[in-house]
XYZ file of C-alpha atoms in Angstrom:
577
model
C -31.801 43.458 17.333
C -33.045 45.582 20.193
C -31.000 48.774 20.233
C -30.460 50.971 23.339
C -28.334 54.040 23.945
C -26.517 52.297 26.774
C -25.246 48.800 27.179
C -27.359 46.582 29.332
C -25.755 44.938 32.337
C -24.934 41.309 31.651
C -24.943 38.797 34.506
C -23.014 35.575 34.099
C -22.350 33.084 36.847
C -18.785 32.216 37.722
C -19.528 28.607 36.862
C -20.068 29.365 33.189
C -17.356 31.974 32.836
C -13.747 31.377 31.774
C -10.843 32.132 34.079
C -10.513 35.704 32.851
C -14.218 36.330 33.599
C -14.167 35.216 37.197
C -13.127 38.634 38.528
C -16.073 40.436 37.005
C -19.398 39.176 35.577
C -19.240 41.791 32.793
C -15.600 41.386 31.716
C -15.276 41.733 27.964
C -12.592 39.450 26.594
C -10.415 40.416 23.641
C -11.215 38.097 20.744
C -7.560 37.018 20.703
C -7.958 35.583 24.202
C -10.982 33.585 23.091
C -9.176 32.285 19.997
C -5.982 31.472 21.845
C -2.730 30.489 20.173
C -3.577 26.825 19.638
C -5.906 25.142 17.152
C -8.722 25.033 19.723
C -9.959 27.806 21.979
C -8.960 27.703 25.671
C -12.573 28.743 26.360
C -14.172 25.881 24.408
C -17.523 24.962 25.985
C -17.636 28.097 28.143
C -19.540 31.357 27.982
C -17.771 34.615 27.180
C -18.465 38.228 26.278
C -16.691 39.873 23.342
C -16.954 43.133 21.430
C -16.131 43.505 17.768
C -16.993 45.188 14.495
C -18.957 43.242 11.907
C -16.530 42.570 9.042
C -18.798 40.277 6.992
C -22.411 39.147 7.199
C -22.497 35.541 5.931
C -25.701 34.426 7.606
C -27.455 33.728 4.297
C -24.793 31.263 3.197
C -22.956 30.081 6.307
C -25.294 30.912 9.196
C -23.217 33.566 10.892
C -21.185 36.761 10.845
C -17.539 37.609 11.320
C -16.482 40.161 13.896
C -13.041 41.577 14.627
C -11.686 43.809 17.367
C -8.672 46.102 17.632
C -6.454 43.241 18.819
C -4.889 41.959 22.020
C -1.294 42.767 21.064
C -0.382 39.100 20.569
C 0.578 38.215 16.989
C 0.078 34.515 17.762
C -3.671 34.939 18.321
C -6.411 35.895 15.898
C -8.497 39.028 16.413
C -11.479 37.758 14.393
C -14.234 35.270 15.203
C -17.188 33.554 13.518
C -20.467 34.151 15.373
C -23.586 32.080 14.811
C -26.741 34.127 15.117
C -30.181 34.311 13.505
C -30.673 35.899 10.099
C -33.485 38.090 11.468
C -31.126 39.962 13.784
C -30.710 43.372 12.072
C -27.114 44.557 11.701
C -24.761 46.012 9.141
C -21.022 45.736 8.298
C -18.896 48.101 10.383
C -21.306 48.054 13.300
C -19.779 47.297 16.709
C -21.522 44.655 18.786
C -21.247 43.215 22.259
C -21.994 39.516 22.056
C -22.535 37.003 24.833
C -22.340 33.374 23.844
C -20.756 29.951 24.223
C -17.488 29.006 22.509
C -17.586 25.968 20.236
C -15.185 24.185 17.888
C -16.759 23.288 14.554
C -15.092 20.303 12.881
C -13.346 21.366 9.671
C -11.811 18.146 8.368
C -12.038 14.380 8.348
C -9.037 13.913 10.616
C -10.855 15.442 13.588
C -7.921 17.776 14.253
C -8.793 20.885 12.233
C -11.640 23.031 13.517
C -13.166 26.480 13.216
C -13.612 28.374 16.475
C -17.145 29.786 16.645
C -19.263 31.683 19.129
C -22.885 30.621 19.495
C -24.575 33.942 20.288
C -27.013 34.029 23.188
C -27.309 37.804 23.431
C -26.358 40.617 21.034
C -26.276 44.342 21.835
C -24.992 47.475 20.200
C -21.551 48.481 21.447
C -19.781 51.818 21.422
C -18.752 52.747 17.836
C -15.037 52.660 17.129
C -12.867 52.762 14.018
C -13.096 49.718 11.774
C -10.221 47.267 12.401
C -7.591 47.435 9.671
C -7.462 44.755 6.977
C -4.293 42.680 7.398
C -2.112 42.708 4.278
C -0.093 39.653 3.250
C 2.788 39.689 0.793
C 3.654 36.004 1.207
C 2.327 32.790 2.706
C 1.829 33.544 6.411
C 3.880 31.505 8.841
C 0.734 30.711 10.822
C -2.725 30.789 9.215
C -4.281 29.877 12.569
C -3.237 33.260 13.959
C -5.407 34.869 11.253
C -8.498 32.654 11.559
C -11.590 34.831 11.393
C -9.702 37.974 10.328
C -10.088 39.925 7.104
C -6.927 39.862 4.970
C -5.850 41.260 1.623
C -3.164 39.420 -0.352
C -0.989 42.000 -2.072
C 1.005 39.549 -4.210
C -0.563 37.806 -7.211
C -1.979 34.335 -6.703
C -2.190 31.680 -9.412
C -5.467 29.934 -10.143
C -4.510 26.289 -9.577
C -7.860 24.561 -10.072
C -11.563 25.170 -10.580
C -13.138 21.719 -10.449
C -15.228 22.701 -7.394
C -16.517 25.974 -8.826
C -19.923 24.833 -10.097
C -20.599 22.497 -7.189
C -19.307 24.524 -4.237
C -18.433 27.998 -5.547
C -14.799 27.285 -4.703
C -11.477 27.844 -6.462
C -8.020 26.511 -5.623
C -5.360 29.223 -5.671
C -1.662 29.160 -4.891
C 1.151 31.452 -3.892
C 4.088 31.301 -6.293
C 2.629 29.577 -9.348
C 0.841 26.356 -10.168
C 0.614 23.389 -7.827
C 2.271 20.397 -9.492
C 1.352 16.771 -9.129
C 4.138 15.536 -6.844
C 4.838 12.470 -9.020
C 5.032 14.675 -12.107
C 8.178 16.348 -10.820
C 9.650 13.871 -8.301
C 9.968 10.095 -8.063
C 7.127 8.415 -6.199
C 7.920 7.773 -2.552
C 11.104 9.853 -2.594
C 12.076 12.586 -0.161
C 11.832 15.003 -3.084
C 8.203 13.993 -3.627
C 7.447 14.515 0.057
C 8.973 17.990 -0.222
C 6.667 18.806 -3.158
C 3.652 17.596 -1.184
C 4.626 19.791 1.760
C 5.262 22.783 -0.482
C 1.887 22.334 -2.206
C 0.154 22.252 1.175
C 1.993 25.390 2.257
C 1.178 27.363 -0.902
C -2.418 26.184 -1.446
C -5.343 28.434 -0.520
C -9.051 27.821 -1.176
C -11.155 30.759 -2.327
C -14.826 30.382 -1.431
C -18.150 32.145 -1.981
C -19.398 32.110 1.650
C -22.267 29.839 0.740
C -23.020 26.203 1.584
C -25.396 25.877 -1.361
C -24.488 24.778 -4.879
C -23.148 27.560 -7.102
C -25.087 26.720 -10.272
C -26.111 30.333 -10.771
C -22.602 31.732 -10.509
C -20.647 33.254 -7.671
C -20.631 36.892 -6.522
C -16.851 37.274 -6.663
C -16.591 36.714 -10.455
C -17.708 39.326 -12.985
C -20.182 38.227 -15.647
C -18.496 36.888 -18.752
C -15.055 36.420 -17.202
C -12.986 33.711 -18.900
C -11.530 31.720 -16.052
C -8.580 29.489 -16.964
C -6.316 27.571 -14.620
C -2.961 29.340 -14.514
C -4.555 32.794 -14.536
C -3.263 35.496 -12.181
C -5.545 36.656 -9.361
C -4.822 40.107 -7.910
C -5.747 41.870 -4.639
C -7.531 38.844 -3.223
C -9.479 39.782 -0.089
C -11.565 37.796 2.366
C -11.960 36.192 5.774
C -9.526 33.443 6.794
C -11.102 30.248 8.065
C -11.044 26.464 8.128
C -14.057 24.596 6.805
C -14.986 21.308 5.061
C -11.573 19.807 4.218
C -9.451 21.122 7.070
C -7.370 23.360 4.837
C -7.345 27.122 5.137
C -9.517 29.185 2.834
C -10.705 32.718 2.265
C -14.398 33.472 2.263
C -14.115 36.233 -0.306
C -15.470 39.676 0.537
C -14.417 41.490 -2.648
C -14.571 40.638 -6.379
C -11.607 38.793 -7.864
C -9.432 40.588 -10.386
C -8.513 37.980 -13.009
C -5.585 38.650 -15.358
C -3.510 36.738 -17.940
C -6.499 34.840 -19.233
C -5.856 34.667 -22.975
C -6.688 31.393 -24.682
C -3.728 29.921 -26.567
C -3.435 29.853 -30.344
C -2.805 26.599 -32.174
C 0.854 25.671 -31.558
C 3.272 25.919 -34.463
C 5.616 22.928 -34.488
C 8.443 22.619 -37.037
C 8.908 19.543 -39.199
C 7.595 18.037 -42.435
C 5.603 15.325 -40.633
C 3.178 16.019 -37.781
C 1.775 13.445 -35.394
C -0.853 14.162 -32.722
C -2.390 12.383 -29.742
C -5.748 13.185 -28.195
C -7.925 11.623 -25.483
C -11.495 12.297 -26.696
C -13.141 11.815 -23.261
C -15.602 9.111 -24.233
C -16.715 9.710 -27.807
C -19.811 7.492 -28.144
C -22.369 7.905 -30.937
C -25.357 5.824 -29.890
C -26.607 3.510 -32.625
C -24.889 5.585 -35.316
C -28.267 6.678 -36.699
C -29.115 9.453 -34.239
C -30.648 7.160 -31.625
C -29.503 4.837 -28.874
C -29.058 7.465 -26.162
C -28.075 7.663 -23.417
C -24.988 5.589 -24.114
C -22.753 3.849 -21.592
C -20.432 6.875 -21.500
C -20.098 10.336 -22.994
C -23.017 12.307 -24.442
C -26.430 11.596 -22.977
C -28.433 12.794 -25.987
C -27.993 13.121 -29.740
C -27.924 16.894 -29.300
C -25.084 16.651 -26.785
C -23.205 14.277 -29.059
C -23.452 16.720 -31.957
C -21.934 19.446 -29.765
C -19.197 17.114 -28.537
C -18.379 16.058 -32.075
C -18.186 19.639 -33.312
C -15.625 20.473 -30.619
C -13.531 17.388 -31.350
C -13.598 18.020 -35.092
C -12.498 21.635 -34.588
C -9.612 20.487 -32.378
C -8.376 17.760 -34.721
C -8.619 19.829 -37.889
C -6.933 22.808 -36.225
C -3.894 20.789 -35.151
C -2.781 20.184 -38.732
C -1.532 16.671 -38.001
C -0.865 14.003 -40.611
C -1.463 11.127 -38.183
C -3.407 11.194 -34.908
C -3.623 8.597 -32.141
C -6.989 8.769 -30.387
C -8.106 7.455 -26.998
C -11.555 6.806 -25.499
C -13.370 5.963 -28.717
C -16.480 3.831 -28.388
C -15.481 0.237 -29.136
C -18.185 -0.544 -31.696
C -16.340 -1.750 -34.775
C -15.370 -0.005 -38.011
C -18.506 -0.337 -40.137
C -20.461 2.660 -41.427
C -22.120 4.307 -38.425
C -19.422 3.231 -35.967
C -17.956 5.923 -33.745
C -14.642 6.125 -35.590
C -16.371 6.115 -38.979
C -18.719 8.930 -37.949
C -15.890 11.005 -36.496
C -13.710 10.705 -39.593
C -16.623 11.565 -41.873
C -17.342 14.638 -39.749
C -13.684 15.721 -39.911
C -13.671 15.364 -43.695
C -16.923 17.317 -44.080
C -15.858 20.221 -41.874
C -15.181 23.597 -43.535
C -11.519 23.947 -44.445
C -10.794 20.227 -44.215
C -8.841 18.608 -47.040
C -11.319 15.733 -46.838
C -8.578 13.106 -46.940
C -8.755 11.580 -43.473
C -9.032 7.791 -43.086
C -8.917 5.454 -40.123
C -6.821 2.374 -39.441
C -9.146 -0.635 -39.515
C -8.004 -3.261 -37.014
C -10.992 -5.467 -38.071
C -12.078 -5.882 -34.455
C -11.553 -4.004 -31.205
C -8.788 -3.589 -30.437
C -9.812 -5.394 -27.266
C -13.290 -5.744 -25.806
C -13.237 -2.850 -23.329
C -16.128 -0.387 -23.852
C -13.539 2.180 -24.977
C -10.595 1.668 -27.311
C -7.738 3.464 -28.999
C -7.693 4.338 -32.686
C -5.427 5.844 -35.324
C -6.509 8.199 -38.105
C -4.379 9.655 -40.884
C -4.426 11.922 -43.928
C -4.193 9.697 -47.000
C -2.770 12.499 -49.165
C 0.132 12.977 -46.762
C 1.034 9.501 -45.487
C 0.311 5.932 -46.473
C 0.135 2.840 -44.250
C 2.949 0.313 -44.479
C 1.747 -3.219 -43.880
C -1.119 -4.138 -41.572
C -2.056 -2.865 -38.119
C -0.907 -4.849 -35.076
C -2.526 -5.245 -31.656
C -1.323 -6.686 -28.355
C -4.183 -8.699 -26.884
C -2.453 -10.228 -23.898
C -3.052 -9.453 -20.248
C -2.806 -6.981 -18.667
C -3.995 -5.555 -22.002
C -7.674 -6.268 -22.444
C -9.569 -6.312 -19.185
C -7.330 -3.698 -17.539
C -5.133 -1.597 -19.825
C -6.741 -0.989 -23.191
C -5.251 -2.983 -26.067
C -2.555 -0.949 -27.894
C -2.723 -0.451 -31.662
C 0.378 -0.063 -33.852
C 0.520 0.992 -37.485
C 3.527 1.794 -39.677
C 3.410 4.725 -42.129
C 5.656 6.549 -44.530
C 5.470 9.979 -46.130
C 5.087 9.619 -49.900
C 6.648 6.666 -51.697
C 10.189 7.047 -50.467
C 9.853 8.314 -46.903
C 11.472 6.366 -44.096
C 8.839 4.184 -42.383
C 7.814 5.020 -38.827
C 5.485 3.290 -36.396
C 2.733 5.013 -34.396
C 1.514 3.163 -31.299
C -1.712 4.325 -29.612
C -1.927 3.511 -25.876
C -4.303 3.847 -22.953
C -3.136 2.241 -19.697
C -5.315 1.281 -16.746
C -6.705 4.213 -14.767
C -5.867 5.044 -11.129
C -9.328 4.290 -9.718
C -9.356 1.628 -6.992
C -12.403 -0.432 -7.974
C -11.528 -4.153 -7.713
C -7.846 -3.405 -7.047
C -6.128 -6.094 -4.974
C -2.654 -7.083 -3.845
C 0.143 -5.056 -5.423
C -2.458 -3.052 -7.355
C -3.950 -1.472 -4.235
C -2.936 2.057 -3.345
C 0.565 1.917 -1.895
C 0.247 5.479 -0.522
C 3.136 6.632 -2.679
C 1.107 9.029 -4.821
C 0.667 6.667 -7.787
C -2.869 5.535 -6.986
C -4.246 2.067 -7.623
C -3.286 -0.358 -10.419
C 0.292 0.919 -10.579
C 1.672 -2.630 -10.734
C -0.591 -3.341 -13.714
C 0.579 -0.185 -15.462
C 4.218 -1.136 -14.868
C 3.592 -4.592 -16.321
C 1.787 -2.947 -19.258
C 4.869 -0.809 -19.910
C 7.191 -3.809 -19.689
C 5.075 -5.942 -22.024
C 4.558 -3.088 -24.494
C 8.308 -2.596 -24.850
C 8.877 -6.333 -25.236
C 6.192 -6.600 -27.929
C 7.585 -3.747 -29.989
C 11.061 -5.296 -30.076
C 9.599 -8.031 -32.252
C 8.539 -5.698 -35.085
C 4.799 -6.487 -34.776
C 3.880 -4.380 -37.831
C 6.391 -6.186 -40.030
C 7.615 -2.853 -41.379
C 11.202 -3.379 -40.323
C 11.243 0.136 -38.903
C 12.885 0.881 -35.563
C 11.534 4.462 -35.641
C 8.606 4.363 -33.243
C 6.521 6.778 -31.209
C 4.420 5.720 -28.228
C 1.474 8.070 -27.808
C -1.491 8.314 -25.520
C -2.894 8.348 -22.026
C -0.633 6.231 -19.824
C -2.534 7.214 -16.651
C 0.846 7.833 -15.037
C 2.598 11.102 -14.333
C 6.084 11.725 -15.678
C 8.042 10.458 -12.653
C 5.869 7.442 -11.883
C 7.027 3.852 -12.265
C 5.426 3.012 -15.669
C 7.037 5.986 -17.414
C 10.346 5.467 -15.620
C 10.248 1.821 -16.743
C 9.865 2.886 -20.368
C 12.666 5.438 -19.973
C 14.897 2.704 -18.589
C 14.138 0.653 -21.707
C 15.383 3.479 -23.918
C 12.194 5.384 -24.749
C 12.815 9.137 -24.700
C 10.440 11.936 -23.656
C 9.684 14.008 -26.765
C 8.917 17.102 -24.707
C 12.191 16.927 -22.814
C 14.067 16.457 -26.087
C 12.238 19.453 -27.565
C 13.173 21.646 -24.586
C 9.576 22.256 -23.464
C 9.587 23.680 -19.933
C 7.076 22.160 -17.501
C 4.778 20.439 -19.998
C 1.306 19.476 -18.787
C -1.902 18.090 -20.238
C -4.165 17.443 -17.263
C -5.337 19.268 -14.137
C -6.910 17.246 -11.338
C -7.939 18.427 -7.868
C -5.950 21.630 -8.292
C -2.739 19.803 -9.292
C -1.142 20.100 -12.731
C 0.677 17.296 -14.534
C 0.533 15.064 -17.592
C -0.960 11.648 -18.041
C -0.477 11.993 -21.793
C 2.982 11.208 -23.131
C 4.972 10.970 -26.343
C 7.874 8.546 -25.989
C 10.323 7.998 -28.843
C 12.673 5.222 -29.874
C 16.233 6.432 -30.534
C 15.649 6.493 -34.290
C 12.446 8.517 -33.963
C 14.129 10.833 -31.459
C 16.734 11.678 -34.092
C 13.926 12.780 -36.423
C 12.157 14.994 -33.835
C 11.926 18.708 -34.685
C 9.540 19.969 -32.013
C 6.720 19.189 -29.584
C 3.846 21.125 -28.060
C 0.628 20.741 -26.130
C -2.411 22.792 -27.068
C -3.965 23.799 -23.760
C -7.568 23.810 -24.935
C -8.975 21.646 -22.169
C -7.039 21.095 -18.957
C -7.135 24.796 -18.005
C -10.776 25.316 -18.952
C -13.743 25.121 -16.576
C -15.875 21.988 -16.893
C -18.977 23.937 -17.842
C -17.290 25.289 -20.973
C -17.807 21.844 -22.522
C -20.656 20.407 -24.548
C -22.632 19.365 -21.461
C -22.497 22.898 -20.043
C -22.320 26.306 -21.685
C -20.742 24.780 -24.796
C -18.558 27.791 -25.533
C -17.777 28.016 -29.237
C -14.548 26.459 -30.481
C -12.269 23.673 -29.223
C -12.417 24.781 -25.588
C -13.094 21.959 -23.145
C -13.677 19.458 -25.928
C -12.153 16.910 -23.521
C -10.499 16.793 -20.109
C -7.045 16.164 -21.658
C -5.008 18.499 -23.855
C -3.957 17.267 -27.314
C -0.263 16.746 -28.105
C 1.466 17.652 -31.381
C 4.895 16.483 -32.551
C 6.954 17.509 -35.581
C 9.443 15.196 -37.303
C 11.649 15.010 -40.337
C 9.600 12.999 -42.853
């Protein structure tokens, strides 16, 4: 930048000046006038002159700087502005500049409505030094983020980390005022006014935190200290940055100070009362190649034998730590039960792990169940429980091609324990591939294939009324990944048929097992028949996975222990034997 002790005269024609510039070719507009009180600048497409202090230099990552002036006295207009200018223009934060340029609106969302007001600099000069504009402090969600666009703010109340799925790709976190953001259909019936209120409240409380860089964040982000353990639900303090709209239309802060992360302790293994313990765990695609160390990459899961060994170690640690007597498993490779099959290898690894009693076995359904690439399975400790009768499967549509085939097995504790039936389930996912008719997205928050999941729930209940295991027991527990949140139609259908939520019965407040797109909920459920409900002593989720960053898993940093062994948290129930 060419510096001079005096400001150079700037000549602008009346044709390219805004209304406020017509009286004088060198009129400097307050930034608030340029921003205006609406979503788009009243000077869009016109040339203006502003003066402001540099609050942040983001040219390396975003192609511009932020400047802010002392304000125009109107609380409805922002006093900060994004300025596009070359990276070779020398400047420093705190420096006052006079900038001539054209006002533009940069699209900030798919709907074409949201935009970021920017100034394309044509000429930059040094302006008279003045005090740095004060940082605006917020102690609650502002009534109007647009009035702060481009300004530096500090949030004086704690924020909650709501999601981190975009951290590695975009250097972005999802934060929230006032606690986690809940999946609307986790806490309110789909399509209801209450659900709409949750959606609106989530939108109001949500705030993106960004690293001021368009490039991938594979090498970390400047706002996080080295070695910080970042878990969803953590408290973020004294968050500071520049308010703007970019990418998805929502408001975000381009952070200008390091984040202070608190309340980040990883949870201990839950202690659940009862003489019988039953677990459920989605393994997130446990495939083992050809069972001999080769056959990689597989259709899903680990891409190499080395990755698979890391994945297996995490899963084994999780399962052994839970202390269950029976465990229902989801997303096992559907490759039979012979030596070298996925379920055989997993059970052998569990038995060989340090501290294991070495008494785990698996339920052999002889085939499948089903012919989907993934299946459910049931494993158990032979010294604690024994199977009663033979396993049963429901191979009737929609189970098979869509929902995975359920597997039921009756057990009892010792010789005289009352029989109980464990049913492993994995309903059709929410993805919209090939969805048609009633299974298309109905825009009620339940995603695609909801009709299939409802029919799966109806048929599952009907099947179990016929005592498919032949045990004669009416004490049953439905476990697994139903791909439906707690207030969605499939779960409500099962409730209507008399199945009871184990976590509600146990008094667990706001249970969750899955975090997706910054929203917390549970796809994993434990539903009890009346007889099994009478035996329930407690229920817990072990939050080893949903709150953890993706790169903690076996395909990333592979942090030691059970952390991010899957994308779902395991469930643990305690019963009277």
